[in-house]
Amino acid sequence: MGLVAMILEHPEELYPLVKLKMAAARIEKQIPAEEHWAFSYTMLRKVSRSFALVIQQLGPELRNAICIFYLVLRALDTVEDDTSIPTEIKVPILESFHRHIYDRDWHFSCGTKDYKVLMDKLHLVSTAFLELETSYQEAIEEITKKMGAGMAKFILKEVETVDDYDEYCHYVAGLVGLGLSKLFYASRLEELASDSLSNSMGLFLQKTNIIRDYLEDINEIPKSRMFWPREIWNKYANKLEDFKYEENSAKAVQCLNDLVTNALMHAEDCLQYMSALKDLAIFRFCAIPQIMAIGTLALCYNNVEIFRGVVKMRRGLVARVIYQTKNMSDVYGAFYEFSSLIKSKVDASDPNASLTLKRVEAIQRTCMSSGLLNRRGYHLYESKLRYNSVLIMVVLLLLSILFATLTIKW
Ligand code: D61
Ligand code: MG
């Protein structure tokens, strides 16, 4: 969809998009001088589209610790995700990775593109890591050790049951939540949140990713690694690949709805976790990815496109979420609206319809009983072209001025 059509379609997204562009440019200039910190922040932006911006809006002390926490775990995940590494090489590296981050001479080349650069220059990340306060180093090492051990366990084991699914998501994302809660506490900006709420923050994000990335993951070369639990998909197909084929789309969508309904179980824990946060920057760092997740689940629910191509929230809507998320009433507003959207798509013939309705209504009740509900008016889909004449005229005017300024040779 062209930029102009997008603006006419959603003029309310133009300003947030411009602000997002300007923020990215401003952050570009904020790169620290020292080589190891310059490398770390440059890599952060390259290997994490979604987290770079929210990490860089944090205060200086936490920003450095969380930037390194991210890069250390992304490096560990690069070893896990590289399906060309033989198991007998991969497993020991995953289990001892927590020791390697202290050793600037340790090197293991793997991954592709920016992930390979991260691995080849990991010693710069270790230099930065060793400059962090001990309390931060200890939290990062503890989580890296547990995540590496968990990843190693599932290299040798498939995700069969829903319990396996929750256990795997705990190792690769729930532990990130526990680690972040420890870093927030070590910074004395927040009380220490409970492990179960911190874990739910991670499971909600990871399960959304696993659901959304079905096609990307199943087409992974040389070998695909799938995390959809057999206990769920085996109710709808004999092989997980079957969902790729047109003739199985009805069953595929039923399985998709089953997994979305399972992920919605974590939403209320996430709302409780976020409502306890006191620091605005930490709040936004935690809330923005969560709103993206409930928005993505609403987009995925009952959507056969998941099995055809990549399904993502529009950049304009992402920009609005980033700029309009300031407090819990914004979060309740977004969770309420996206749950209502799922509710509006529930088809009574879907085998999980009543459970899905029960889960979304529970989320809506929590949002309403907060007394802070403030509707946001987020529109996921391309709404019929709204002729907001005045606004369109203004936009056209602005564009022509922009065009004029760009084309006139001074
Ligand atoms: C509050 C704020 C952010 C939170 C949170 C609570 C709780 C958990 C998380 C972020 C982690 C959410 C992970 C969801 C995305 N999934 C992945 O990145 C998978 O890799 C997991 C292993 C490495 C985790 C790296 C990570 C991610 C986000 C962080 C962080 C570390 C540290 C600090 C802040 C945020 C996925 O990777 C996809 C890919 O390779 O691109 C996979 O391999 O399954
Ligand atoms: Mg991984």
Tab-separated table of C-alpha atoms and ligand atoms in Angstrom:
chain	number	residue	atom	x	y	z
A	1	MET	CA	0.000	0.000	0.000
A	2	GLY	CA	1.650	3.285	-1.121
A	3	LEU	CA	2.497	6.008	1.411
A	4	VAL	CA	-0.185	8.388	0.036
A	5	ALA	CA	-2.896	5.728	0.121
A	6	MET	CA	-1.792	4.823	3.648
A	7	ILE	CA	-2.034	8.476	4.736
A	8	LEU	CA	-5.462	8.912	3.105
A	9	GLU	CA	-6.541	5.626	4.610
A	10	HIS	CA	-5.266	6.504	8.104
A	11	PRO	CA	-4.414	10.233	8.278
A	12	GLU	CA	-4.227	9.878	12.093
A	13	GLU	CA	-1.074	7.781	11.619
A	14	LEU	CA	0.914	10.396	9.667
A	15	TYR	CA	2.096	12.448	12.655
A	16	PRO	CA	3.188	9.437	14.791
A	17	LEU	CA	5.047	8.029	11.741
A	18	VAL	CA	6.912	11.309	11.227
A	19	LYS	CA	7.768	11.417	14.950
A	20	LEU	CA	8.981	7.790	14.781
A	21	LYS	CA	11.259	8.673	11.857
A	22	MET	CA	12.643	11.691	13.729
A	23	ALA	CA	13.189	9.664	16.931
A	24	ALA	CA	15.117	7.000	15.003
A	25	ALA	CA	17.299	9.742	13.461
A	26	ARG	CA	17.850	11.362	16.890
A	27	ILE	CA	18.836	8.034	18.458
A	28	GLU	CA	21.229	7.440	15.551
A	29	LYS	CA	23.158	10.505	16.731
A	30	GLN	CA	23.208	9.367	20.379
A	31	ILE	CA	25.721	6.561	19.684
A	32	PRO	CA	28.369	6.570	22.483
A	33	ALA	CA	32.029	7.275	21.594
A	34	GLU	CA	33.741	4.190	23.040
A	35	GLU	CA	34.086	1.461	20.379
A	36	HIS	CA	32.464	-1.294	22.460
A	37	TRP	CA	29.390	0.806	23.376
A	38	ALA	CA	29.110	2.189	19.815
A	39	PHE	CA	29.217	-1.392	18.476
A	40	SER	CA	26.644	-2.586	21.040
A	41	TYR	CA	24.050	0.130	20.275
A	42	THR	CA	24.609	-0.149	16.519
A	43	MET	CA	24.074	-3.930	16.697
A	44	LEU	CA	21.029	-3.534	18.926
A	45	ARG	CA	19.287	-1.507	16.210
A	46	LYS	CA	20.339	-4.024	13.535
A	47	VAL	CA	19.272	-7.237	15.306
A	48	SER	CA	16.120	-6.013	17.036
A	49	ARG	CA	13.575	-3.984	15.101
A	50	SER	CA	11.023	-4.045	17.891
A	51	PHE	CA	13.067	-3.618	21.065
A	52	ALA	CA	15.787	-1.125	20.015
A	53	LEU	CA	13.530	1.935	20.251
A	54	VAL	CA	11.917	1.011	23.596
A	55	ILE	CA	15.325	0.103	25.119
A	56	GLN	CA	16.825	3.435	24.034
A	57	GLN	CA	14.073	5.459	25.705
A	58	LEU	CA	15.179	4.009	29.073
A	59	GLY	CA	17.334	5.997	31.532
A	60	PRO	CA	21.153	5.714	30.974
A	61	GLU	CA	21.901	3.195	33.759
A	62	LEU	CA	19.242	0.642	32.820
A	63	ARG	CA	19.650	1.320	29.083
A	64	ASN	CA	23.230	0.000	29.057
A	65	ALA	CA	22.400	-3.038	31.215
A	66	ILE	CA	19.332	-3.992	29.133
A	67	CYS	CA	21.137	-3.337	25.827
A	68	ILE	CA	23.854	-5.838	26.844
A	69	PHE	CA	21.282	-8.243	28.323
A	70	TYR	CA	19.544	-8.214	24.930
A	71	LEU	CA	22.741	-8.746	22.892
A	72	VAL	CA	24.046	-11.577	25.118
A	73	LEU	CA	20.728	-13.458	24.832
A	74	ARG	CA	20.433	-12.697	21.111
A	75	ALA	CA	23.914	-14.195	20.630
A	76	LEU	CA	22.898	-17.281	22.627
A	77	ASP	CA	19.725	-17.518	20.498
A	78	THR	CA	21.801	-17.218	17.319
A	79	VAL	CA	23.624	-20.427	18.325
A	80	GLU	CA	20.270	-22.087	19.137
A	81	ASP	CA	18.607	-20.981	15.882
A	82	ASP	CA	21.498	-21.945	13.551
A	83	THR	CA	20.243	-25.352	12.362
A	84	SER	CA	23.530	-26.007	10.493
A	85	ILE	CA	25.475	-26.498	13.765
A	86	PRO	CA	25.743	-30.215	14.721
A	87	THR	CA	24.004	-31.044	18.022
A	88	GLU	CA	27.193	-32.356	19.692
A	89	ILE	CA	28.820	-28.910	19.066
A	90	LYS	CA	25.740	-26.800	19.836
A	91	VAL	CA	24.593	-28.294	23.160
A	92	PRO	CA	27.872	-27.733	25.125
A	93	ILE	CA	28.083	-24.129	23.825
A	94	LEU	CA	24.508	-23.364	24.920
A	95	GLU	CA	25.198	-24.812	28.390
A	96	SER	CA	28.498	-22.959	28.936
A	97	PHE	CA	27.555	-19.660	27.226
A	98	HIS	CA	27.077	-17.975	30.631
A	99	ARG	CA	30.834	-18.423	31.233
A	100	HIS	CA	31.916	-17.306	27.750
A	101	ILE	CA	30.428	-13.796	28.182
A	102	TYR	CA	33.204	-13.076	30.731
A	103	ASP	CA	35.938	-14.287	28.327
A	104	ARG	CA	36.888	-11.689	25.698
A	105	ASP	CA	39.000	-14.305	23.872
A	106	TRP	CA	36.124	-16.732	23.370
A	107	HIS	CA	34.875	-16.860	19.742
A	108	PHE	CA	32.394	-19.072	17.864
A	109	SER	CA	31.281	-18.099	14.355
A	110	CYS	CA	27.671	-18.901	13.360
A	111	GLY	CA	24.390	-17.289	12.186
A	112	THR	CA	23.915	-15.088	9.129
A	113	LYS	CA	24.104	-11.383	8.249
A	114	ASP	CA	23.982	-9.066	11.310
A	115	TYR	CA	23.714	-12.051	13.669
A	116	LYS	CA	27.054	-13.323	12.304
A	117	VAL	CA	28.650	-9.903	12.907
A	118	LEU	CA	27.319	-9.995	16.477
A	119	MET	CA	28.950	-13.424	17.010
A	120	ASP	CA	32.238	-12.461	15.359
A	121	LYS	CA	32.590	-9.300	17.466
A	122	LEU	CA	31.056	-10.659	20.667
A	123	HIS	CA	34.236	-9.698	22.552
A	124	LEU	CA	33.122	-6.036	22.260
A	125	VAL	CA	29.843	-6.977	23.976
A	126	SER	CA	31.867	-8.782	26.697
A	127	THR	CA	33.948	-5.614	27.211
A	128	ALA	CA	30.759	-3.611	27.755
A	129	PHE	CA	29.293	-6.396	29.935
A	130	LEU	CA	32.363	-6.324	32.202
A	131	GLU	CA	31.837	-2.563	32.710
A	132	LEU	CA	28.334	-3.088	34.137
A	133	GLU	CA	27.647	-2.991	37.875
A	134	THR	CA	28.085	-6.446	39.500
A	135	SER	CA	24.378	-6.722	40.388
A	136	TYR	CA	23.533	-6.367	36.676
A	137	GLN	CA	26.273	-8.830	35.625
A	138	GLU	CA	25.026	-11.443	38.106
A	139	ALA	CA	21.397	-11.156	36.923
A	140	ILE	CA	22.452	-11.433	33.260
A	141	GLU	CA	24.719	-14.427	33.922
A	142	GLU	CA	22.053	-16.266	35.962
A	143	ILE	CA	19.433	-15.892	33.205
A	144	THR	CA	21.932	-16.776	30.439
A	145	LYS	CA	22.837	-19.976	32.316
A	146	LYS	CA	19.189	-21.069	32.780
A	147	MET	CA	18.177	-20.140	29.204
A	148	GLY	CA	21.174	-21.966	27.706
A	149	ALA	CA	20.375	-25.109	29.714
A	150	GLY	CA	16.697	-24.911	28.678
A	151	MET	CA	17.520	-24.386	25.012
A	152	ALA	CA	19.949	-27.352	25.149
A	153	LYS	CA	17.200	-29.567	26.608
A	154	PHE	CA	14.860	-28.745	23.703
A	155	ILE	CA	17.545	-29.275	21.063
A	156	LEU	CA	17.199	-32.938	21.964
A	157	LYS	CA	13.452	-32.873	22.633
A	158	GLU	CA	10.387	-31.853	20.536
A	159	VAL	CA	7.606	-29.608	21.882
A	160	GLU	CA	4.946	-32.338	22.309
A	161	THR	CA	2.535	-31.285	25.090
A	162	VAL	CA	1.141	-27.879	26.076
A	163	ASP	CA	3.305	-28.174	29.221
A	164	ASP	CA	6.383	-28.599	26.956
A	165	TYR	CA	5.215	-25.507	25.049
A	166	ASP	CA	4.939	-23.455	28.282
A	167	GLU	CA	8.299	-24.834	29.472
A	168	TYR	CA	10.067	-23.960	26.196
A	169	CYS	CA	8.544	-20.459	26.140
A	170	HIS	CA	9.652	-20.045	29.794
A	171	TYR	CA	13.275	-20.821	28.854
A	172	VAL	CA	13.468	-18.474	25.824
A	173	ALA	CA	11.188	-15.620	26.961
A	174	GLY	CA	9.763	-16.132	30.466
A	175	LEU	CA	13.328	-16.014	31.855
A	176	VAL	CA	13.852	-12.688	30.050
A	177	GLY	CA	10.893	-11.350	32.035
A	178	LEU	CA	12.387	-12.662	35.305
A	179	GLY	CA	15.764	-11.123	34.383
A	180	LEU	CA	14.248	-7.749	33.524
A	181	SER	CA	12.354	-7.657	36.828
A	182	LYS	CA	15.674	-8.300	38.614
A	183	LEU	CA	17.404	-5.506	36.622
A	184	PHE	CA	14.526	-3.066	37.351
A	185	TYR	CA	14.846	-3.947	41.076
A	186	ALA	CA	18.662	-3.641	41.021
A	187	SER	CA	18.225	-0.126	39.563
A	188	ARG	CA	16.033	0.693	42.616
A	189	LEU	CA	13.391	2.135	40.246
A	190	GLU	CA	10.899	-0.705	40.831
A	191	GLU	CA	9.910	-3.243	43.494
A	192	LEU	CA	10.782	-6.861	42.606
A	193	ALA	CA	7.836	-8.323	40.606
A	194	SER	CA	6.780	-11.961	41.145
A	195	ASP	CA	8.361	-14.667	38.971
A	196	SER	CA	4.953	-15.864	37.741
A	197	LEU	CA	3.818	-12.427	36.501
A	198	SER	CA	7.278	-11.786	34.980
A	199	ASN	CA	7.093	-15.188	33.274
A	200	SER	CA	3.660	-14.418	31.786
A	201	MET	CA	5.054	-11.199	30.245
A	202	GLY	CA	7.514	-13.339	28.308
A	203	LEU	CA	5.111	-16.156	27.394
A	204	PHE	CA	2.566	-13.688	25.955
A	205	LEU	CA	5.225	-12.200	23.640
A	206	GLN	CA	6.872	-15.497	22.659
A	207	LYS	CA	3.619	-17.361	21.957
A	208	THR	CA	2.454	-14.450	19.760
A	209	ASN	CA	5.710	-14.725	17.780
A	210	ILE	CA	5.459	-18.518	17.438
A	211	ILE	CA	1.833	-18.261	16.202
A	212	ARG	CA	2.542	-15.385	13.747
A	213	ASP	CA	5.739	-16.953	12.325
A	214	TYR	CA	4.213	-20.354	11.309
A	215	LEU	CA	5.117	-20.044	7.598
A	216	GLU	CA	8.540	-18.408	8.127
A	217	ASP	CA	9.527	-21.134	10.650
A	218	ILE	CA	8.171	-24.131	8.702
A	219	ASN	CA	9.971	-22.964	5.536
A	220	GLU	CA	13.255	-22.397	7.446
A	221	ILE	CA	16.294	-23.895	5.612
A	222	PRO	CA	18.243	-26.157	5.950
A	223	LYS	CA	15.932	-27.650	8.655
A	224	SER	CA	12.686	-26.105	10.087
A	225	ARG	CA	12.230	-25.926	13.877
A	226	MET	CA	8.592	-25.837	14.873
A	227	PHE	CA	7.286	-24.917	18.365
A	228	TRP	CA	3.542	-25.427	17.797
A	229	PRO	CA	2.727	-28.124	20.425
A	230	ARG	CA	1.749	-31.501	18.859
A	231	GLU	CA	-0.929	-31.955	21.569
A	232	ILE	CA	-2.825	-29.030	19.946
A	233	TRP	CA	-2.079	-29.275	16.183
A	234	ASN	CA	-2.520	-33.051	16.083
A	235	LYS	CA	-6.251	-32.451	16.774
A	236	TYR	CA	-6.505	-30.739	13.355
A	237	ALA	CA	-3.953	-32.497	11.120
A	238	ASN	CA	-1.670	-35.543	10.843
A	239	LYS	CA	1.344	-33.411	9.882
A	240	LEU	CA	2.021	-29.766	10.827
A	241	GLU	CA	2.990	-29.023	7.192
A	242	ASP	CA	-0.562	-29.899	6.086
A	243	PHE	CA	-1.716	-26.425	7.158
A	244	LYS	CA	0.212	-24.945	4.227
A	245	TYR	CA	-2.201	-26.461	1.710
A	246	GLU	CA	-5.423	-24.778	0.573
A	247	GLU	CA	-7.554	-27.865	1.099
A	248	ASN	CA	-6.673	-27.903	4.840
A	249	SER	CA	-7.321	-24.195	5.531
A	250	ALA	CA	-10.519	-24.729	7.581
A	251	LYS	CA	-8.692	-27.068	10.001
A	252	ALA	CA	-5.613	-24.821	9.896
A	253	VAL	CA	-7.637	-21.794	11.036
A	254	GLN	CA	-9.299	-23.842	13.799
A	255	CYS	CA	-5.824	-24.825	15.062
A	256	LEU	CA	-4.694	-21.186	14.818
A	257	ASN	CA	-7.717	-20.063	16.874
A	258	ASP	CA	-6.924	-22.771	19.448
A	259	LEU	CA	-3.365	-21.410	19.877
A	260	VAL	CA	-4.517	-17.767	20.053
A	261	THR	CA	-7.035	-18.763	22.728
A	262	ASN	CA	-4.212	-20.496	24.656
A	263	ALA	CA	-1.999	-17.360	24.458
A	264	LEU	CA	-4.833	-15.125	25.772
A	265	MET	CA	-4.529	-16.967	29.125
A	266	HIS	CA	-1.492	-14.799	29.971
A	267	ALA	CA	-3.083	-11.401	29.250
A	268	GLU	CA	-4.443	-10.681	32.717
A	269	ASP	CA	-1.096	-11.483	34.418
A	270	CYS	CA	0.527	-9.037	31.994
A	271	LEU	CA	-2.029	-6.309	32.859
A	272	GLN	CA	-1.353	-6.937	36.571
A	273	TYR	CA	2.446	-6.782	36.028
A	274	MET	CA	2.211	-3.484	34.111
A	275	SER	CA	-0.237	-1.860	36.561
A	276	ALA	CA	2.368	-2.250	39.340
A	277	LEU	CA	5.141	-0.370	37.503
A	278	LYS	CA	6.067	3.106	38.806
A	279	ASP	CA	8.793	4.411	36.418
A	280	LEU	CA	7.369	5.898	33.163
A	281	ALA	CA	10.256	4.812	30.883
A	282	ILE	CA	10.206	1.263	32.303
A	283	PHE	CA	6.399	1.238	31.950
A	284	ARG	CA	6.567	2.202	28.271
A	285	PHE	CA	9.414	-0.309	27.690
A	286	CYS	CA	7.166	-3.086	29.051
A	287	ALA	CA	3.774	-1.905	27.752
A	288	ILE	CA	4.543	-1.172	24.082
A	289	PRO	CA	5.623	-4.769	23.186
A	290	GLN	CA	2.572	-6.110	25.081
A	291	ILE	CA	0.139	-3.920	23.107
A	292	MET	CA	1.875	-4.993	19.902
A	293	ALA	CA	1.320	-8.613	20.987
A	294	ILE	CA	-2.439	-8.338	21.730
A	295	GLY	CA	-2.791	-6.375	18.451
A	296	THR	CA	-0.933	-9.110	16.556
A	297	LEU	CA	-3.056	-11.853	18.191
A	298	ALA	CA	-6.203	-9.956	17.102
A	299	LEU	CA	-4.765	-9.791	13.584
A	300	CYS	CA	-3.905	-13.526	13.609
A	301	TYR	CA	-7.224	-14.771	15.022
A	302	ASN	CA	-9.368	-16.482	12.349
A	303	ASN	CA	-6.931	-15.211	9.671
A	304	VAL	CA	-5.953	-17.800	7.028
A	305	GLU	CA	-3.281	-15.385	5.727
A	306	ILE	CA	-1.027	-16.733	8.517
A	307	PHE	CA	-0.593	-19.853	6.333
A	308	ARG	CA	-0.059	-17.867	3.152
A	309	GLY	CA	2.417	-15.091	4.005
A	310	VAL	CA	3.770	-12.783	6.711
A	311	VAL	CA	1.075	-11.030	8.759
A	312	LYS	CA	2.237	-7.857	10.560
A	313	MET	CA	0.664	-4.778	12.173
A	314	ARG	CA	0.811	-1.700	9.908
A	315	ARG	CA	3.809	0.605	10.597
A	316	GLY	CA	1.396	3.520	11.059
A	317	LEU	CA	-0.482	1.648	13.778
A	318	VAL	CA	2.823	0.608	15.413
A	319	ALA	CA	3.852	4.280	15.455
A	320	ARG	CA	0.558	5.235	17.101
A	321	VAL	CA	0.960	2.535	19.753
A	322	ILE	CA	4.520	3.735	20.504
A	323	TYR	CA	3.454	7.382	20.819
A	324	GLN	CA	0.121	6.991	22.532
A	325	THR	CA	1.144	4.535	25.269
A	326	LYS	CA	1.812	6.646	28.326
A	327	ASN	CA	-0.189	5.105	31.166
A	328	MET	CA	-2.352	2.124	32.221
A	329	SER	CA	-5.553	3.646	30.784
A	330	ASP	CA	-3.877	3.542	27.345
A	331	VAL	CA	-2.990	-0.125	27.962
A	332	TYR	CA	-6.503	-1.026	29.166
A	333	GLY	CA	-7.919	0.858	26.158
A	334	ALA	CA	-5.777	-1.100	23.703
A	335	PHE	CA	-6.342	-4.510	25.368
A	336	TYR	CA	-10.084	-3.792	25.494
A	337	GLU	CA	-10.280	-2.832	21.806
A	338	PHE	CA	-8.168	-5.655	20.457
A	339	SER	CA	-10.064	-8.209	22.596
A	340	SER	CA	-13.323	-6.769	21.237
A	341	LEU	CA	-11.941	-7.240	17.748
A	342	ILE	CA	-11.221	-10.921	18.466
A	343	LYS	CA	-14.720	-11.261	19.954
A	344	SER	CA	-16.236	-9.790	16.766
A	345	LYS	CA	-14.429	-12.454	14.710
A	346	VAL	CA	-15.464	-15.496	16.798
A	347	ASP	CA	-17.494	-17.853	14.649
A	348	ALA	CA	-19.911	-20.034	16.669
A	349	SER	CA	-18.891	-23.050	14.523
A	350	ASP	CA	-15.269	-22.786	15.733
A	351	PRO	CA	-14.546	-25.706	18.154
A	352	ASN	CA	-12.987	-23.287	20.681
A	353	ALA	CA	-15.579	-20.489	20.295
A	354	SER	CA	-16.936	-20.623	23.853
A	355	LEU	CA	-13.457	-20.773	25.454
A	356	THR	CA	-12.244	-17.885	23.255
A	357	LEU	CA	-15.303	-15.795	24.254
A	358	LYS	CA	-14.689	-16.639	27.936
A	359	ARG	CA	-11.046	-15.486	27.683
A	360	VAL	CA	-11.738	-12.212	25.802
A	361	GLU	CA	-14.663	-11.327	28.090
A	362	ALA	CA	-12.418	-11.881	31.123
A	363	ILE	CA	-9.862	-9.452	29.636
A	364	GLN	CA	-12.620	-6.904	28.856
A	365	ARG	CA	-13.974	-7.197	32.412
A	366	THR	CA	-10.489	-6.560	33.871
A	367	CYS	CA	-10.103	-3.493	31.635
A	368	MET	CA	-13.562	-2.128	32.502
A	369	SER	CA	-13.259	-2.799	36.255
A	370	SER	CA	-9.976	-0.839	36.255
A	371	GLY	CA	-12.076	2.329	35.940
A	372	LEU	CA	-9.250	3.637	33.744
A	373	LEU	CA	-10.573	2.441	30.392
A	374	ASN	CA	-9.800	5.015	27.707
A	375	ARG	CA	-10.665	3.944	24.147
A	376	ARG	CA	-7.869	4.466	21.620
A	377	GLY	CA	-9.657	3.904	18.310
A	378	TYR	CA	-7.016	1.517	16.961
A	379	HIS	CA	-8.063	0.138	13.550
A	380	LEU	CA	-6.218	-3.002	12.542
A	381	TYR	CA	-7.711	-3.422	9.125
A	382	GLU	CA	-7.806	-1.227	6.036
A	383	SER	CA	-11.092	0.561	6.691
A	384	LYS	CA	-13.134	1.722	3.720
A	385	LEU	CA	-11.485	4.876	2.361
A	386	ARG	CA	-12.706	7.634	4.694
A	387	TYR	CA	-13.114	10.915	2.920
A	388	ASN	CA	-12.023	13.251	5.664
A	389	SER	CA	-11.909	16.042	3.089
A	390	VAL	CA	-10.282	18.778	5.130
A	391	LEU	CA	-7.560	16.532	6.442
A	392	ILE	CA	-6.890	15.143	2.980
A	393	MET	CA	-6.605	18.662	1.594
A	394	VAL	CA	-4.128	19.546	4.338
A	395	VAL	CA	-2.144	16.382	3.651
A	396	LEU	CA	-2.097	17.063	-0.069
A	397	LEU	CA	-0.989	20.623	0.633
A	398	LEU	CA	1.810	19.464	2.909
A	399	LEU	CA	2.913	16.855	0.359
A	400	SER	CA	2.995	19.380	-2.432
A	401	ILE	CA	5.069	21.778	-0.272
A	402	LEU	CA	7.366	18.908	0.646
A	403	PHE	CA	7.596	17.898	-2.975
A	404	ALA	CA	8.172	21.522	-3.969
A	405	THR	CA	10.961	22.046	-1.437
A	406	LEU	CA	12.623	18.778	-2.483
A	407	THR	CA	12.508	19.384	-6.213
A	408	ILE	CA	13.342	23.129	-6.463
A	409	LYS	CA	17.070	23.481	-6.969
A	410	TRP	CA	18.159	26.357	-4.701
B	1	D61	C1	9.065	-6.681	29.545
B	1	D61	C2	9.631	-6.120	28.416
B	1	D61	C3	10.190	-6.955	27.439
B	1	D61	C4	10.188	-8.338	27.590
B	1	D61	C5	9.622	-8.878	28.715
B	1	D61	C6	9.047	-8.024	29.697
B	1	D61	C7	9.621	-10.264	28.865
B	1	D61	C8	10.186	-11.078	27.889
B	1	D61	C9	10.758	-10.536	26.765
B	1	D61	C10	10.774	-9.177	26.603
B	1	D61	C11	11.354	-11.450	25.728
B	1	D61	C12	10.350	-11.612	24.600
B	1	D61	C13	10.903	-12.471	23.491
B	1	D61	C14	9.928	-12.424	22.334
B	1	D61	C15	10.634	-12.485	21.056
B	1	D61	N1	11.240	-13.820	20.855
B	1	D61	C16	12.549	-13.961	20.611
B	1	D61	O1	13.317	-13.030	20.530
B	1	D61	C17	12.983	-15.413	20.460
B	1	D61	O2	14.300	-15.572	20.988
B	1	D61	C18	14.239	-15.786	22.402
B	1	D61	C19	15.621	-15.999	22.949
B	1	D61	C20	16.412	-14.738	23.003
B	1	D61	C21	15.699	-13.637	23.787
B	1	D61	C22	16.265	-12.340	23.376
B	1	D61	C23	15.622	-11.139	24.007
B	1	D61	C24	14.461	-10.620	23.474
B	1	D61	C25	13.919	-9.452	24.004
B	1	D61	C26	14.556	-8.795	25.068
B	1	D61	C27	15.727	-9.329	25.598
B	1	D61	C28	16.271	-10.527	25.063
B	1	D61	C29	16.387	-8.673	26.630
B	1	D61	C30	15.874	-7.470	27.118
B	1	D61	C31	14.702	-6.947	26.587
B	1	D61	C32	14.040	-7.589	25.579
B	1	D61	C33	12.961	-15.784	18.963
B	1	D61	O3	13.962	-15.061	18.306
B	1	D61	C34	13.495	-14.578	17.079
B	1	D61	C35	14.703	-14.112	16.344
B	1	D61	O4	15.649	-14.903	16.293
B	1	D61	O5	14.638	-12.975	15.871
B	1	D61	C36	13.237	-17.270	18.879
B	1	D61	O6	14.304	-17.643	18.367
B	1	D61	O7	12.350	-18.025	19.307
B	2	MG	MG	15.508	-19.158	19.098
